[in-house]
Amino acid sequence: MGLPVNSSMKNVTEPSNEYPFVGLEFDIYRNSRQMVDYPDGGHVGIDINSVNSNIPRPWNSGILEGKVNRAWIRYNSSLKNPNIAFTAYANDTQEQVISSLSYLVDRNKYLPDWVVVIFSASTGGATASHNIASWNITLEVA
């Protein structure tokens, strides 16, 4: 993903702040090493100062078959709660379903007042087309 990796970090619930970032990960690459509590294959997760997701959710994106997905991100700073809704496909069918995830993230603890939004994509040694048709982020700042 082009993000710095802190290899000494042993616990994703206590992230390092050496290179502070909060990321929303849409992963379609099947890693050769599986981590405990990680879905096998595609997943969506919230990453805090680590490329290891805090709460990965399985994601049957269908991207490799050319299917289009959508995501909605809403962050409420007073509740410290990002809500992410995203589309997936049910059991390798054409039926699109909406999944969601949420995780308490105190933006003030991890990020400065001004941030940069970056879209990053990688597939290891594999290939895939990563396209963003449009995007919009809603922030509720208290």
C-alpha positions as a Markdown table, in Angstrom:
| # | Residue | x | y | z |
|---|---|---|---|---|
| 1 | Met | 0.0 | 0.0 | 0.0 |
| 2 | Gly | 3.0 | 2.3 | 0.1 |
| 3 | Leu | 2.5 | 2.8 | 3.9 |
| 4 | Pro | 5.3 | 2.5 | 6.4 |
| 5 | Val | 5.4 | -0.8 | 8.2 |
| 6 | Asn | 6.4 | -0.9 | 11.9 |
| 7 | Ser | 7.5 | -4.5 | 12.1 |
| 8 | Ser | 8.0 | -4.3 | 15.9 |
| 9 | Met | 4.3 | -3.7 | 16.4 |
| 10 | Lys | 2.8 | -6.8 | 18.0 |
| 11 | Asn | -0.7 | -5.7 | 18.8 |
| 12 | Val | -3.1 | -3.9 | 16.4 |
| 13 | Thr | -5.1 | -2.6 | 19.3 |
| 14 | Glu | -2.1 | -0.5 | 20.4 |
| 15 | Pro | -0.8 | 1.1 | 17.2 |
| 16 | Ser | 2.4 | 2.9 | 17.0 |
| 17 | Asn | 2.2 | 6.6 | 16.1 |
| 18 | Glu | 5.7 | 6.8 | 14.5 |
| 19 | Tyr | 4.0 | 7.3 | 11.1 |
| 20 | Pro | 0.4 | 8.3 | 12.0 |
| 21 | Phe | -2.4 | 7.4 | 9.6 |
| 22 | Val | -5.9 | 6.0 | 9.5 |
| 23 | Gly | -6.8 | 4.0 | 6.5 |
| 24 | Leu | -9.8 | 2.3 | 5.1 |
| 25 | Glu | -8.5 | -0.9 | 3.4 |
| 26 | Phe | -10.4 | -2.6 | 0.5 |
| 27 | Asp | -8.2 | -5.7 | -0.1 |
| 28 | Ile | -8.7 | -8.1 | -3.0 |
| 29 | Tyr | -5.3 | -9.8 | -2.7 |
| 30 | Arg | -5.1 | -13.2 | -1.1 |
| 31 | Asn | -2.0 | -13.1 | 1.1 |
| 32 | Ser | 0.2 | -16.2 | 1.4 |
| 33 | Arg | 0.3 | -15.9 | 5.1 |
| 34 | Gln | -3.0 | -15.8 | 7.0 |
| 35 | Met | -3.3 | -13.8 | 10.2 |
| 36 | Val | -5.4 | -14.8 | 13.1 |
| 37 | Asp | -8.9 | -13.5 | 12.8 |
| 38 | Tyr | -8.3 | -12.3 | 9.2 |
| 39 | Pro | -10.8 | -13.4 | 6.5 |
| 40 | Asp | -9.4 | -15.7 | 3.9 |
| 41 | Gly | -9.2 | -13.6 | 0.8 |
| 42 | Gly | -10.8 | -10.2 | 0.1 |
| 43 | His | -11.7 | -8.0 | 3.1 |
| 44 | Val | -12.5 | -4.4 | 4.2 |
| 45 | Gly | -10.8 | -3.1 | 7.3 |
| 46 | Ile | -9.9 | 0.0 | 9.3 |
| 47 | Asp | -6.1 | 0.4 | 9.6 |
| 48 | Ile | -4.6 | 2.6 | 12.3 |
| 49 | Asn | -0.9 | 3.2 | 12.0 |
| 50 | Ser | -0.5 | -0.3 | 10.6 |
| 51 | Val | -1.3 | -2.2 | 7.5 |
| 52 | Asn | -3.0 | -4.8 | 9.7 |
| 53 | Ser | -6.7 | -4.1 | 9.9 |
| 54 | Asn | -8.3 | -3.6 | 13.3 |
| 55 | Ile | -11.6 | -5.2 | 12.4 |
| 56 | Pro | -11.4 | -6.9 | 9.0 |
| 57 | Arg | -14.7 | -7.9 | 7.4 |
| 58 | Pro | -14.9 | -10.4 | 4.5 |
| 59 | Trp | -15.5 | -8.8 | 1.2 |
| 60 | Asn | -16.7 | -10.7 | -1.9 |
| 61 | Ser | -16.1 | -7.8 | -4.3 |
| 62 | Gly | -16.3 | -9.5 | -7.6 |
| 63 | Ile | -13.7 | -6.9 | -8.9 |
| 64 | Leu | -11.7 | -9.6 | -10.7 |
| 65 | Glu | -14.8 | -10.4 | -12.6 |
| 66 | Gly | -15.3 | -6.7 | -13.5 |
| 67 | Lys | -18.1 | -6.0 | -11.0 |
| 68 | Val | -18.4 | -2.4 | -9.6 |
| 69 | Asn | -18.6 | -1.7 | -5.9 |
| 70 | Arg | -19.6 | 1.3 | -3.8 |
| 71 | Ala | -18.6 | 2.6 | -0.4 |
| 72 | Trp | -20.0 | 5.2 | 1.9 |
| 73 | Ile | -17.9 | 6.8 | 4.7 |
| 74 | Arg | -19.3 | 8.9 | 7.5 |
| 75 | Tyr | -17.3 | 10.1 | 10.5 |
| 76 | Asn | -18.9 | 11.6 | 13.6 |
| 77 | Ser | -16.1 | 13.3 | 15.6 |
| 78 | Ser | -18.2 | 13.7 | 18.8 |
| 79 | Leu | -18.9 | 9.9 | 18.8 |
| 80 | Lys | -15.4 | 9.1 | 17.4 |
| 81 | Asn | -17.1 | 6.7 | 15.1 |
| 82 | Pro | -16.5 | 6.1 | 11.4 |
| 83 | Asn | -19.3 | 4.3 | 9.8 |
| 84 | Ile | -18.4 | 2.5 | 6.6 |
| 85 | Ala | -21.0 | 0.9 | 4.3 |
| 86 | Phe | -19.8 | -1.0 | 1.3 |
| 87 | Thr | -21.3 | -3.2 | -1.4 |
| 88 | Ala | -20.4 | -6.9 | -2.0 |
| 89 | Tyr | -21.8 | -9.8 | -3.9 |
| 90 | Ala | -23.7 | -12.6 | -2.3 |
| 91 | Asn | -22.1 | -16.1 | -2.8 |
| 92 | Asp | -20.5 | -15.3 | -6.2 |
| 93 | Thr | -23.8 | -14.2 | -7.7 |
| 94 | Gln | -25.0 | -11.0 | -9.4 |
| 95 | Glu | -27.0 | -10.1 | -6.2 |
| 96 | Gln | -25.4 | -7.0 | -4.6 |
| 97 | Val | -25.6 | -6.7 | -0.8 |
| 98 | Ile | -24.6 | -3.9 | 1.6 |
| 99 | Ser | -22.2 | -4.7 | 4.4 |
| 100 | Ser | -20.9 | -2.4 | 7.1 |
| 101 | Leu | -18.3 | -1.9 | 9.7 |
| 102 | Ser | -17.6 | 0.5 | 12.5 |
| 103 | Tyr | -14.7 | 1.0 | 15.0 |
| 104 | Leu | -14.1 | 3.7 | 17.6 |
| 105 | Val | -11.4 | 6.0 | 16.2 |
| 106 | Asp | -10.5 | 9.2 | 18.0 |
| 107 | Arg | -9.2 | 11.3 | 15.1 |
| 108 | Asn | -7.5 | 13.7 | 17.5 |
| 109 | Lys | -5.4 | 10.9 | 19.0 |
| 110 | Tyr | -4.1 | 9.7 | 15.6 |
| 111 | Leu | -4.3 | 12.6 | 13.2 |
| 112 | Pro | -3.5 | 16.3 | 13.1 |
| 113 | Asp | -6.1 | 18.9 | 12.3 |
| 114 | Trp | -5.1 | 18.9 | 8.6 |
| 115 | Val | -4.9 | 15.6 | 6.8 |
| 116 | Val | -4.2 | 14.4 | 3.3 |
| 117 | Val | -6.6 | 11.9 | 1.6 |
| 118 | Ile | -4.7 | 9.3 | -0.4 |
| 119 | Phe | -6.0 | 6.4 | -2.5 |
| 120 | Ser | -3.5 | 3.6 | -2.7 |
| 121 | Ala | -3.7 | 0.2 | -4.4 |
| 122 | Ser | -1.5 | -2.8 | -4.7 |
| 123 | Thr | -1.7 | -6.5 | -5.5 |
| 124 | Gly | 1.6 | -7.9 | -4.7 |
| 125 | Gly | 2.9 | -9.7 | -7.7 |
| 126 | Ala | -0.6 | -10.1 | -9.2 |
| 127 | Thr | -2.4 | -7.6 | -11.5 |
| 128 | Ala | -5.8 | -6.0 | -11.1 |
| 129 | Ser | -7.5 | -2.8 | -12.3 |
| 130 | His | -8.3 | -0.3 | -9.5 |
| 131 | Asn | -10.7 | 2.4 | -10.6 |
| 132 | Ile | -12.4 | 5.1 | -8.5 |
| 133 | Ala | -15.4 | 6.5 | -10.4 |
| 134 | Ser | -16.1 | 9.2 | -7.8 |
| 135 | Trp | -15.8 | 9.8 | -4.1 |
| 136 | Asn | -17.2 | 11.9 | -1.3 |
| 137 | Ile | -16.4 | 12.0 | 2.4 |
| 138 | Thr | -18.8 | 13.4 | 5.0 |
| 139 | Leu | -17.3 | 14.6 | 8.3 |
| 140 | Glu | -19.4 | 15.7 | 11.2 |
| 141 | Val | -17.0 | 17.8 | 13.4 |
| 142 | Ala | -18.0 | 18.7 | 16.9 |
